């Protein structure tokens, strides 16, 4: 450099490294990530009309591109700006996504299809887990990969059973096909929880001591986790509703209300993890309860803020994860350490993808057809093209798969070349399924659902008739008109209903219980005054129907 | 443990440590912090009417208490759940607070008093820095502390010049005393930036090569940083306004708009840090520009969401910092490593507090009185009791002080006992000033301002008259009525105004420039349709006056 000529030319040089309190690599990584996130949002918005693209794929591709750029800039040394950490994913990115899912879910559809959701989400995941584990065991021994233990195969089964239905949910319309949407969405949430529980169960399994009781113990563990996690979530949600109703009522403070809701939801997740429960289930049900009670106890501005702020945070987390996964794909060290021929990598990845396809097919179609045999009415049967969509919706693998795979194969300091091979193949499965299956989803759903308008109509009719029934019920049984004469009629009706449609009756009984005991204590719609005609009045209506 | 009796009694034990993908200490630390944050909000709400308490002090006390509990539980080994990291503070907690400050600031008052704010924030901080450095040098040599270098003394001056006016701002009312509020608030923001710039300048100072040019170089550096940082912030804000206006107009998506605003604000901070500028100044001006342009380009729901979501995040960050500082106070290792007698600790802390009191007094009263001599009109003079409040408002020391002190004295691996002594004494100064000065603030302001209603009235009248003038101006000069006859009159008027009150004329010229060139490109109020009578219409009015 030339000698400084003026005073002014000196000080930028003098000031280099001025941010002595900040780590430069962190600042660079964060700058790049935030710039890429902005780019994702803008490009995703511009590509909104495009048939093949969506925000997940955009983020994934942008991540891949920047991975390549970083690789070139660092001259092949590294493609990583941030090391993928399971802590970052499970502590900060996943909770807001799941909480928002619970907060925005159409509760009525979700609980109406609860049995089907549990069947697909729990039993389906277990079937898929068994098939993938068994298949990997059989095929790997044939292609000469023999260094894996039984525990590794079981872990592979659990890791590859975690679906990612974000892509499909971006395409499915909650109003046009409420049944399909609630099944795909609900299964996604329950599947996340099930596969993580399965993974943890496999990790803590004592293989020297396997007996007939092991399966039963696993079942017991699962049920224990499921119920305690759910109860903890409900308790946290009710507590927040009670605190806000009791303390804040009449002297509202928007920022504090919103802060309290965010913090308590997050706290419920942390407590669940601390008690070794499923934080995902807890925070999901916390979201459901919060949207049913707490949301109605806060001011109108808080309602709008929570609705959109939670959705925004969830959206950013989701985009961040896809960006991250894309950027992580060119982890050159892992690729080098696999020491496997490209043929082996391709063979293992292809095996994985085939197993995913088969494993999912092996439960979606049987469970749906068993359901069709049991249900008598035509409207509650699942048509073949709906089964196909449900099958397709769960083919994508995402961040949970990556995170669990890292947790299993990268944590240990003595990662073997096989461990690295399994990680890189998991990444290939995630990339391939998200990009190939994901980009076909939109045209496929349009082709399957729109060309044959019948399922949509059947969906809509069913929804409509249920709507009518509910209004009949609630209007008569609501606590605002507790006339003695009216009281008997719905009761007789409810008895008749219980015979013809148990799900609706359960809903009716729940509404009565809710109105009598829960809402007076925890608030909720109707127990906190709201201004009619206000912007939330409309959402209120929408919420009412949810 | 007894032999397991039943199958069920086995599985909780089997499942211990099930969250194999999460670090237990992190989960515990986060759970405790989130629980404490919830407690802070609830207790702070209950103590709202209390004269002495506020949320900062509540958080600090709760932090102290839990520090003691952790110390007792760990049997005196450690009081720390999380290690205080400057990264956490400067990367994640400070930016949302400063951005929200810029986003919610009453722009008109801020820019009207801009000269005074700069005088207090820049010149005042420099004076305070000199006095504290010099004072520490003189007094420390008398009490026998001689191991410090000149650079250390200068760093102490910069560290102790960073004020924390959160406490005062919680008490001052923006509508009742707009002048005082804008001075205290604006000084706080500029002071944060100045002290960090000073600190960085001191750190990068080459002491072997000190000449008469050094001071000039520092000034040049400061001006360079100030202007480039401000420009970067304005550019980021305008870019966000332009993108949202161009791309999203007519096809709004609330979540994406909000996400884009958050991400771009954060990105501006990161870029500034990357370019070794002052991220604080950048993100502050980004917030100002976003509230002037971008905020008007988004949907009504996005407006409500951003307003409250940003405030909520800022509120949580603030509470978190105070909690953190409180919990950090019982850092037993640091206390042990000081190796100083309690008398020395008390002497050093008392010196610091005295220097803070003197250092602040040495610029508030002179600058205010010089201003009073220059200004002719009575209304723009600063009365003594206003000077007293301004002096008092900046006595508290907060998180910036702690963070810089850690950065200076704890980073190096060879922390001497003197370094530890300085850190513990800084913590004592922060605790003492926040709790003692902080809790007196509310009664003091009530006593000084409310018993003598005059300054409030003078404040209000001044504000009112300015209001009238502005309406006179804008109504005539607005682009919706560009009549040729009207055009001349305000021009003549504006000339007359320029003579009597330059600040108002600058404001008028700015409004004309804004209406003619800026708003058509970047949007803003009046250039995006909004529904009258809607909830934001009211806020719109409030914003209009800000």
PDB file of N, CA and C in Angstrom, chain A residues 7 10-11 14-15 17-22 28 31 34 41-42 45 55 90 196 200 205 217 221 224 247-248 254-256 259 263 266-267 270 273-274 276 301 305 308 311-312 315 539, chain B residues 7 10-11 14-15 17-19 21-22 28 31 34-35 41-42 45 55 87 90 196 200 217 221 224 247-248 254-256 259 263 266-267 270 273-274 276 301 305 308 311-312 315 539:
ATOM      1  N   UNK A   7      -4.805  12.833   6.201  1.00  0.00           N
ATOM      2  CA  UNK A   7      -5.254  12.341   7.488  1.00  0.00           C
ATOM      3  C   UNK A   7      -6.434  11.396   7.305  1.00  0.00           C
ATOM      4  N   UNK A  10      -6.150   7.730   6.547  1.00  0.00           N
ATOM      5  CA  UNK A  10      -5.622   6.837   7.576  1.00  0.00           C
ATOM      6  C   UNK A  10      -6.679   6.098   8.368  1.00  0.00           C
ATOM      7  N   UNK A  11      -7.761   6.816   8.674  1.00  0.00           N
ATOM      8  CA  UNK A  11      -8.570   6.223   9.732  1.00  0.00           C
ATOM      9  C   UNK A  11      -9.337   4.961   9.385  1.00  0.00           C
ATOM     10  N   UNK A  14      -6.804   2.494  10.276  1.00  0.00           N
ATOM     11  CA  UNK A  14      -6.642   2.467  11.726  1.00  0.00           C
ATOM     12  C   UNK A  14      -7.748   1.696  12.402  1.00  0.00           C
ATOM     13  N   UNK A  15      -8.911   1.746  11.805  1.00  0.00           N
ATOM     14  CA  UNK A  15     -10.082   1.228  12.493  1.00  0.00           C
ATOM     15  C   UNK A  15     -10.391  -0.211  12.156  1.00  0.00           C
ATOM     16  N   UNK A  17     -10.853  -3.990  12.229  1.00  0.00           N
ATOM     17  CA  UNK A  17     -11.028  -4.876  13.377  1.00  0.00           C
ATOM     18  C   UNK A  17     -11.544  -4.122  14.577  1.00  0.00           C
ATOM     19  N   UNK A  18     -12.293  -3.049  14.312  1.00  0.00           N
ATOM     20  CA  UNK A  18     -12.739  -2.216  15.416  1.00  0.00           C
ATOM     21  C   UNK A  18     -13.732  -2.943  16.305  1.00  0.00           C
ATOM     22  N   UNK A  19     -14.560  -3.811  15.723  1.00  0.00           N
ATOM     23  CA  UNK A  19     -15.547  -4.512  16.534  1.00  0.00           C
ATOM     24  C   UNK A  19     -14.844  -5.600  17.329  1.00  0.00           C
ATOM     25  N   UNK A  20     -14.047  -5.171  18.273  1.00  0.00           N
ATOM     26  CA  UNK A  20     -13.221  -6.135  18.987  1.00  0.00           C
ATOM     27  C   UNK A  20     -14.083  -7.043  19.850  1.00  0.00           C
ATOM     28  N   UNK A  21     -15.337  -6.670  20.099  1.00  0.00           N
ATOM     29  CA  UNK A  21     -16.193  -7.483  20.960  1.00  0.00           C
ATOM     30  C   UNK A  21     -16.976  -8.524  20.163  1.00  0.00           C
ATOM     31  N   UNK A  22     -16.801  -8.556  18.832  1.00  0.00           N
ATOM     32  CA  UNK A  22     -17.575  -9.508  18.049  1.00  0.00           C
ATOM     33  C   UNK A  22     -16.666 -10.466  17.296  1.00  0.00           C
ATOM     34  N   UNK A  28     -19.951 -12.672   9.744  1.00  0.00           N
ATOM     35  CA  UNK A  28     -20.027 -12.978   8.314  1.00  0.00           C
ATOM     36  C   UNK A  28     -21.124 -14.017   8.062  1.00  0.00           C
ATOM     37  N   UNK A  31     -24.525 -12.469   8.435  1.00  0.00           N
ATOM     38  CA  UNK A  31     -24.834 -11.558   7.329  1.00  0.00           C
ATOM     39  C   UNK A  31     -25.261 -12.348   6.106  1.00  0.00           C
ATOM     40  N   UNK A  34     -28.721 -13.954   6.639  1.00  0.00           N
ATOM     41  CA  UNK A  34     -29.852 -13.038   6.595  1.00  0.00           C
ATOM     42  C   UNK A  34     -30.068 -12.496   5.186  1.00  0.00           C
ATOM     43  N   UNK A  41     -37.194 -14.915   0.377  1.00  0.00           N
ATOM     44  CA  UNK A  41     -38.549 -14.377   0.486  1.00  0.00           C
ATOM     45  C   UNK A  41     -38.919 -13.663  -0.806  1.00  0.00           C
ATOM     46  N   UNK A  42     -37.979 -12.850  -1.313  1.00  0.00           N
ATOM     47  CA  UNK A  42     -38.289 -12.069  -2.512  1.00  0.00           C
ATOM     48  C   UNK A  42     -38.456 -12.996  -3.721  1.00  0.00           C
ATOM     49  N   UNK A  45     -41.548 -15.003  -3.516  1.00  0.00           N
ATOM     50  CA  UNK A  45     -42.720 -14.197  -3.840  1.00  0.00           C
ATOM     51  C   UNK A  45     -42.876 -14.041  -5.355  1.00  0.00           C
ATOM     52  N   UNK A  55     -41.364 -22.042  -1.886  1.00  0.00           N
ATOM     53  CA  UNK A  55     -40.333 -21.406  -1.066  1.00  0.00           C
ATOM     54  C   UNK A  55     -39.310 -22.399  -0.510  1.00  0.00           C
ATOM     55  N   UNK A  90     -33.158 -28.055  17.319  1.00  0.00           N
ATOM     56  CA  UNK A  90     -34.199 -28.518  18.235  1.00  0.00           C
ATOM     57  C   UNK A  90     -34.576 -27.475  19.280  1.00  0.00           C
ATOM     58  N   UNK A 196     -39.252 -39.112  16.531  1.00  0.00           N
ATOM     59  CA  UNK A 196     -38.247 -38.699  17.524  1.00  0.00           C
ATOM     60  C   UNK A 196     -38.320 -39.615  18.744  1.00  0.00           C
ATOM     61  N   UNK A 200     -35.302 -41.960  20.031  1.00  0.00           N
ATOM     62  CA  UNK A 200     -34.781 -41.953  21.400  1.00  0.00           C
ATOM     63  C   UNK A 200     -34.916 -43.321  22.045  1.00  0.00           C
ATOM     64  N   UNK A 205     -32.163 -48.281  23.932  1.00  0.00           N
ATOM     65  CA  UNK A 205     -32.507 -49.708  23.984  1.00  0.00           C
ATOM     66  C   UNK A 205     -31.283 -50.517  24.429  1.00  0.00           C
ATOM     67  N   UNK A 217     -42.683 -52.800  26.132  1.00  0.00           N
ATOM     68  CA  UNK A 217     -42.079 -51.687  26.847  1.00  0.00           C
ATOM     69  C   UNK A 217     -42.040 -50.437  25.987  1.00  0.00           C
ATOM     70  N   UNK A 221     -43.732 -46.970  26.864  1.00  0.00           N
ATOM     71  CA  UNK A 221     -42.984 -45.727  26.834  1.00  0.00           C
ATOM     72  C   UNK A 221     -43.662 -44.712  25.945  1.00  0.00           C
ATOM     73  N   UNK A 224     -46.897 -43.444  27.516  1.00  0.00           N
ATOM     74  CA  UNK A 224     -46.546 -42.572  28.637  1.00  0.00           C
ATOM     75  C   UNK A 224     -46.113 -41.200  28.129  1.00  0.00           C
ATOM     76  N   UNK A 247     -55.079 -11.567  35.678  1.00  0.00           N
ATOM     77  CA  UNK A 247     -54.249 -10.415  36.015  1.00  0.00           C
ATOM     78  C   UNK A 247     -54.442  -9.249  35.069  1.00  0.00           C
ATOM     79  N   UNK A 248     -54.619  -9.557  33.797  1.00  0.00           N
ATOM     80  CA  UNK A 248     -54.529  -8.493  32.810  1.00  0.00           C
ATOM     81  C   UNK A 248     -55.872  -7.919  32.440  1.00  0.00           C
ATOM     82  N   UNK A 254     -50.539  -4.777  25.560  1.00  0.00           N
ATOM     83  CA  UNK A 254     -50.331  -5.652  24.409  1.00  0.00           C
ATOM     84  C   UNK A 254     -48.979  -6.346  24.428  1.00  0.00           C
ATOM     85  N   UNK A 255     -47.910  -5.563  24.623  1.00  0.00           N
ATOM     86  CA  UNK A 255     -46.576  -6.147  24.526  1.00  0.00           C
ATOM     87  C   UNK A 255     -46.361  -7.226  25.573  1.00  0.00           C
ATOM     88  N   UNK A 256     -46.857  -6.968  26.783  1.00  0.00           N
ATOM     89  CA  UNK A 256     -46.647  -7.941  27.845  1.00  0.00           C
ATOM     90  C   UNK A 256     -47.454  -9.202  27.602  1.00  0.00           C
ATOM     91  N   UNK A 259     -45.664 -11.111  24.900  1.00  0.00           N
ATOM     92  CA  UNK A 259     -44.421 -11.663  25.447  1.00  0.00           C
ATOM     93  C   UNK A 259     -44.718 -12.868  26.325  1.00  0.00           C
ATOM     94  N   UNK A 263     -43.314 -16.596  25.715  1.00  0.00           N
ATOM     95  CA  UNK A 263     -42.411 -17.178  26.704  1.00  0.00           C
ATOM     96  C   UNK A 263     -42.994 -18.446  27.299  1.00  0.00           C
ATOM     97  N   UNK A 266     -42.743 -21.325  24.870  1.00  0.00           N
ATOM     98  CA  UNK A 266     -41.374 -21.803  24.771  1.00  0.00           C
ATOM     99  C   UNK A 266     -40.967 -22.555  26.032  1.00  0.00           C
ATOM    100  N   UNK A 267     -41.436 -22.032  27.165  1.00  0.00           N
ATOM    101  CA  UNK A 267     -41.131 -22.677  28.447  1.00  0.00           C
ATOM    102  C   UNK A 267     -41.700 -24.089  28.488  1.00  0.00           C
ATOM    103  N   UNK A 270     -39.385 -26.364  26.707  1.00  0.00           N
ATOM    104  CA  UNK A 270     -38.160 -26.601  27.478  1.00  0.00           C
ATOM    105  C   UNK A 270     -38.427 -27.544  28.642  1.00  0.00           C
ATOM    106  N   UNK A 273     -38.704 -31.063  27.432  1.00  0.00           N
ATOM    107  CA  UNK A 273     -37.410 -31.658  27.129  1.00  0.00           C
ATOM    108  C   UNK A 273     -36.644 -31.969  28.414  1.00  0.00           C
ATOM    109  N   UNK A 274     -36.821 -31.101  29.397  1.00  0.00           N
ATOM    110  CA  UNK A 274     -36.147 -31.297  30.676  1.00  0.00           C
ATOM    111  C   UNK A 274     -36.669 -32.550  31.368  1.00  0.00           C
ATOM    112  N   UNK A 276     -37.688 -35.112  29.865  1.00  0.00           N
ATOM    113  CA  UNK A 276     -37.515 -36.197  28.894  1.00  0.00           C
ATOM    114  C   UNK A 276     -38.817 -36.607  28.236  1.00  0.00           C
ATOM    115  N   UNK A 301     -55.595  -5.971  19.345  1.00  0.00           N
ATOM    116  CA  UNK A 301     -54.283  -5.769  18.728  1.00  0.00           C
ATOM    117  C   UNK A 301     -53.359  -6.935  19.023  1.00  0.00           C
ATOM    118  N   UNK A 305     -51.511  -9.338  16.384  1.00  0.00           N
ATOM    119  CA  UNK A 305     -50.056  -9.465  16.495  1.00  0.00           C
ATOM    120  C   UNK A 305     -49.650 -10.919  16.664  1.00  0.00           C
ATOM    121  N   UNK A 308     -50.075 -13.127  13.447  1.00  0.00           N
ATOM    122  CA  UNK A 308     -49.111 -12.914  12.371  1.00  0.00           C
ATOM    123  C   UNK A 308     -47.666 -13.050  12.836  1.00  0.00           C
ATOM    124  N   UNK A 311     -46.838 -16.718  12.974  1.00  0.00           N
ATOM    125  CA  UNK A 311     -46.721 -17.244  11.616  1.00  0.00           C
ATOM    126  C   UNK A 311     -45.417 -16.780  10.972  1.00  0.00           C
ATOM    127  N   UNK A 312     -45.043 -15.514  11.218  1.00  0.00           N
ATOM    128  CA  UNK A 312     -43.814 -14.984  10.626  1.00  0.00           C
ATOM    129  C   UNK A 312     -42.591 -15.708  11.163  1.00  0.00           C
ATOM    130  N   UNK A 315     -42.399 -19.083   9.725  1.00  0.00           N
ATOM    131  CA  UNK A 315     -42.008 -19.007   8.321  1.00  0.00           C
ATOM    132  C   UNK A 315     -40.506 -18.790   8.178  1.00  0.00           C
ATOM    133  N   UNK A 539     -62.158 -12.786  11.852  1.00  0.00           N
ATOM    134  CA  UNK A 539     -61.278 -13.903  12.188  1.00  0.00           C
ATOM    135  C   UNK A 539     -61.907 -14.734  13.290  1.00  0.00           C
TER     136      UNK A 539
ATOM    137  N   UNK B   7     -43.842 -53.784  34.905  1.00  0.00           N
ATOM    138  CA  UNK B   7     -43.306 -53.345  33.616  1.00  0.00           C
ATOM    139  C   UNK B   7     -43.301 -51.825  33.535  1.00  0.00           C
ATOM    140  N   UNK B  10     -40.588 -49.594  34.946  1.00  0.00           N
ATOM    141  CA  UNK B  10     -39.280 -49.610  34.293  1.00  0.00           C
ATOM    142  C   UNK B  10     -39.042 -48.443  33.348  1.00  0.00           C
ATOM    143  N   UNK B  11     -40.101 -48.089  32.598  1.00  0.00           N
ATOM    144  CA  UNK B  11     -39.733 -47.241  31.463  1.00  0.00           C
ATOM    145  C   UNK B  11     -39.302 -45.817  31.759  1.00  0.00           C
ATOM    146  N   UNK B  14     -35.723 -46.385  32.132  1.00  0.00           N
ATOM    147  CA  UNK B  14     -35.154 -46.737  30.821  1.00  0.00           C
ATOM    148  C   UNK B  14     -34.936 -45.512  29.971  1.00  0.00           C
ATOM    149  N   UNK B  15     -35.827 -44.538  30.201  1.00  0.00           N
ATOM    150  CA  UNK B  15     -35.840 -43.431  29.253  1.00  0.00           C
ATOM    151  C   UNK B  15     -35.026 -42.232  29.710  1.00  0.00           C
ATOM    152  N   UNK B  17     -32.359 -39.536  30.098  1.00  0.00           N
ATOM    153  CA  UNK B  17     -31.406 -39.050  29.102  1.00  0.00           C
ATOM    154  C   UNK B  17     -31.876 -39.342  27.691  1.00  0.00           C
ATOM    155  N   UNK B  18     -33.196 -39.373  27.531  1.00  0.00           N
ATOM    156  CA  UNK B  18     -33.718 -39.746  26.223  1.00  0.00           C
ATOM    157  C   UNK B  18     -33.410 -38.687  25.159  1.00  0.00           C
ATOM    158  N   UNK B  19     -33.388 -37.424  25.602  1.00  0.00           N
ATOM    159  CA  UNK B  19     -33.120 -36.366  24.614  1.00  0.00           C
ATOM    160  C   UNK B  19     -31.643 -36.375  24.271  1.00  0.00           C
ATOM    161  N   UNK B  21     -30.178 -35.758  21.751  1.00  0.00           N
ATOM    162  CA  UNK B  21     -29.726 -34.744  20.809  1.00  0.00           C
ATOM    163  C   UNK B  21     -29.629 -33.370  21.443  1.00  0.00           C
ATOM    164  N   UNK B  22     -29.959 -33.260  22.749  1.00  0.00           N
ATOM    165  CA  UNK B  22     -29.903 -31.947  23.371  1.00  0.00           C
ATOM    166  C   UNK B  22     -28.938 -31.932  24.543  1.00  0.00           C
ATOM    167  N   UNK B  28     -31.549 -26.795  30.821  1.00  0.00           N
ATOM    168  CA  UNK B  28     -31.824 -26.311  32.173  1.00  0.00           C
ATOM    169  C   UNK B  28     -31.710 -24.791  32.217  1.00  0.00           C
ATOM    170  N   UNK B  31     -34.627 -23.176  30.449  1.00  0.00           N
ATOM    171  CA  UNK B  31     -35.871 -23.317  31.218  1.00  0.00           C
ATOM    172  C   UNK B  31     -35.903 -22.301  32.345  1.00  0.00           C
ATOM    173  N   UNK B  34     -36.371 -18.731  30.966  1.00  0.00           N
ATOM    174  CA  UNK B  34     -37.712 -18.423  30.473  1.00  0.00           C
ATOM    175  C   UNK B  34     -38.717 -18.355  31.610  1.00  0.00           C
ATOM    176  N   UNK B  35     -38.538 -19.234  32.616  1.00  0.00           N
ATOM    177  CA  UNK B  35     -39.429 -19.170  33.776  1.00  0.00           C
ATOM    178  C   UNK B  35     -39.251 -17.844  34.494  1.00  0.00           C
ATOM    179  N   UNK B  41     -42.329 -10.610  34.107  1.00  0.00           N
ATOM    180  CA  UNK B  41     -43.452  -9.914  33.467  1.00  0.00           C
ATOM    181  C   UNK B  41     -44.640  -9.862  34.415  1.00  0.00           C
ATOM    182  N   UNK B  42     -44.917 -10.990  35.072  1.00  0.00           N
ATOM    183  CA  UNK B  42     -46.090 -11.038  35.946  1.00  0.00           C
ATOM    184  C   UNK B  42     -45.875 -10.140  37.164  1.00  0.00           C
ATOM    185  N   UNK B  45     -45.942  -6.540  36.255  1.00  0.00           N
ATOM    186  CA  UNK B  45     -47.317  -6.086  36.033  1.00  0.00           C
ATOM    187  C   UNK B  45     -48.015  -5.804  37.361  1.00  0.00           C
ATOM    188  N   UNK B  55     -39.861  -2.630  35.983  1.00  0.00           N
ATOM    189  CA  UNK B  55     -39.525  -3.956  35.478  1.00  0.00           C
ATOM    190  C   UNK B  55     -38.022  -4.232  35.463  1.00  0.00           C
ATOM    191  N   UNK B  87     -21.061 -11.773  22.465  1.00  0.00           N
ATOM    192  CA  UNK B  87     -21.739 -12.100  21.219  1.00  0.00           C
ATOM    193  C   UNK B  87     -23.247 -12.125  21.416  1.00  0.00           C
ATOM    194  N   UNK B  90     -24.364  -8.396  21.936  1.00  0.00           N
ATOM    195  CA  UNK B  90     -24.268  -7.466  20.812  1.00  0.00           C
ATOM    196  C   UNK B  90     -24.923  -7.992  19.539  1.00  0.00           C
ATOM    197  N   UNK B 196     -19.404   3.173  22.448  1.00  0.00           N
ATOM    198  CA  UNK B 196     -18.851   1.983  21.800  1.00  0.00           C
ATOM    199  C   UNK B 196     -17.777   2.388  20.787  1.00  0.00           C
ATOM    200  N   UNK B 200     -13.909   1.292  21.010  1.00  0.00           N
ATOM    201  CA  UNK B 200     -13.181   0.661  19.906  1.00  0.00           C
ATOM    202  C   UNK B 200     -11.978   1.495  19.483  1.00  0.00           C
ATOM    203  N   UNK B 217      -7.508  12.651  14.669  1.00  0.00           N
ATOM    204  CA  UNK B 217      -7.807  11.376  14.015  1.00  0.00           C
ATOM    205  C   UNK B 217      -9.043  10.723  14.623  1.00  0.00           C
ATOM    206  N   UNK B 221     -12.341   9.766  12.679  1.00  0.00           N
ATOM    207  CA  UNK B 221     -12.910   8.431  12.747  1.00  0.00           C
ATOM    208  C   UNK B 221     -14.366   8.491  13.170  1.00  0.00           C
ATOM    209  N   UNK B 224     -16.572   9.931  10.406  1.00  0.00           N
ATOM    210  CA  UNK B 224     -16.684   8.927   9.342  1.00  0.00           C
ATOM    211  C   UNK B 224     -17.671   7.843   9.738  1.00  0.00           C
ATOM    212  N   UNK B 247     -42.854  -4.748  -5.213  1.00  0.00           N
ATOM    213  CA  UNK B 247     -43.177  -6.156  -5.444  1.00  0.00           C
ATOM    214  C   UNK B 247     -44.498  -6.570  -4.830  1.00  0.00           C
ATOM    215  N   UNK B 248     -44.769  -6.044  -3.656  1.00  0.00           N
ATOM    216  CA  UNK B 248     -45.869  -6.610  -2.893  1.00  0.00           C
ATOM    217  C   UNK B 248     -47.171  -5.866  -3.086  1.00  0.00           C
ATOM    218  N   UNK B 254     -48.998 -10.769   4.564  1.00  0.00           N
ATOM    219  CA  UNK B 254     -48.602 -10.197   5.850  1.00  0.00           C
ATOM    220  C   UNK B 254     -47.325 -10.815   6.395  1.00  0.00           C
ATOM    221  N   UNK B 255     -47.286 -12.159   6.451  1.00  0.00           N
ATOM    222  CA  UNK B 255     -46.142 -12.809   7.089  1.00  0.00           C
ATOM    223  C   UNK B 255     -44.839 -12.489   6.370  1.00  0.00           C
ATOM    224  N   UNK B 256     -44.900 -12.456   5.035  1.00  0.00           N
ATOM    225  CA  UNK B 256     -43.684 -12.197   4.288  1.00  0.00           C
ATOM    226  C   UNK B 256     -43.228 -10.752   4.446  1.00  0.00           C
ATOM    227  N   UNK B 259     -41.688 -10.503   7.883  1.00  0.00           N
ATOM    228  CA  UNK B 259     -40.409 -11.212   7.887  1.00  0.00           C
ATOM    229  C   UNK B 259     -39.347 -10.388   7.170  1.00  0.00           C
ATOM    230  N   UNK B 263     -35.904  -9.062   8.822  1.00  0.00           N
ATOM    231  CA  UNK B 263     -34.641  -9.566   8.306  1.00  0.00           C
ATOM    232  C   UNK B 263     -33.766  -8.431   7.775  1.00  0.00           C
ATOM    233  N   UNK B 266     -32.234  -6.443  10.596  1.00  0.00           N
ATOM    234  CA  UNK B 266     -31.149  -7.191  11.226  1.00  0.00           C
ATOM    235  C   UNK B 266     -29.930  -7.238  10.312  1.00  0.00           C
ATOM    236  N   UNK B 267     -30.215  -7.390   9.024  1.00  0.00           N
ATOM    237  CA  UNK B 267     -29.129  -7.445   8.044  1.00  0.00           C
ATOM    238  C   UNK B 267     -28.333  -6.144   8.046  1.00  0.00           C
ATOM    239  N   UNK B 270     -25.913  -6.226  10.839  1.00  0.00           N
ATOM    240  CA  UNK B 270     -24.810  -7.145  10.581  1.00  0.00           C
ATOM    241  C   UNK B 270     -23.826  -6.560   9.571  1.00  0.00           C
ATOM    242  N   UNK B 273     -21.672  -3.968  11.179  1.00  0.00           N
ATOM    243  CA  UNK B 273     -20.615  -4.559  12.001  1.00  0.00           C
ATOM    244  C   UNK B 273     -19.526  -5.160  11.111  1.00  0.00           C
ATOM    245  N   UNK B 274     -19.973  -5.726   9.994  1.00  0.00           N
ATOM    246  CA  UNK B 274     -19.029  -6.333   9.069  1.00  0.00           C
ATOM    247  C   UNK B 274     -18.109  -5.284   8.464  1.00  0.00           C
ATOM    248  N   UNK B 276     -17.215  -2.665   9.953  1.00  0.00           N
ATOM    249  CA  UNK B 276     -16.600  -1.961  11.079  1.00  0.00           C
ATOM    250  C   UNK B 276     -17.214  -0.598  11.324  1.00  0.00           C
ATOM    251  N   UNK B 301     -52.897  -5.105   8.835  1.00  0.00           N
ATOM    252  CA  UNK B 301     -52.554  -6.133   9.823  1.00  0.00           C
ATOM    253  C   UNK B 301     -51.058  -6.178  10.055  1.00  0.00           C
ATOM    254  N   UNK B 305     -49.083  -5.685  13.518  1.00  0.00           N
ATOM    255  CA  UNK B 305     -48.157  -6.745  13.926  1.00  0.00           C
ATOM    256  C   UNK B 305     -46.759  -6.208  14.150  1.00  0.00           C
ATOM    257  N   UNK B 308     -46.353  -3.987  17.350  1.00  0.00           N
ATOM    258  CA  UNK B 308     -46.357  -4.674  18.643  1.00  0.00           C
ATOM    259  C   UNK B 308     -45.307  -5.774  18.725  1.00  0.00           C
ATOM    260  N   UNK B 311     -41.985  -4.171  19.490  1.00  0.00           N
ATOM    261  CA  UNK B 311     -41.968  -3.709  20.882  1.00  0.00           C
ATOM    262  C   UNK B 311     -41.827  -4.892  21.831  1.00  0.00           C
ATOM    263  N   UNK B 312     -42.514  -6.006  21.513  1.00  0.00           N
ATOM    264  CA  UNK B 312     -42.456  -7.175  22.388  1.00  0.00           C
ATOM    265  C   UNK B 312     -41.052  -7.761  22.425  1.00  0.00           C
ATOM    266  N   UNK B 315     -38.837  -5.579  24.367  1.00  0.00           N
ATOM    267  CA  UNK B 315     -39.152  -5.691  25.792  1.00  0.00           C
ATOM    268  C   UNK B 315     -38.549  -6.956  26.400  1.00  0.00           C
ATOM    269  N   UNK B 539     -53.753   5.435  14.749  1.00  0.00           N
ATOM    270  CA  UNK B 539     -52.304   5.386  14.934  1.00  0.00           C
ATOM    271  C   UNK B 539     -51.614   6.195  13.846  1.00  0.00           C
TER     272      UNK B 539
END
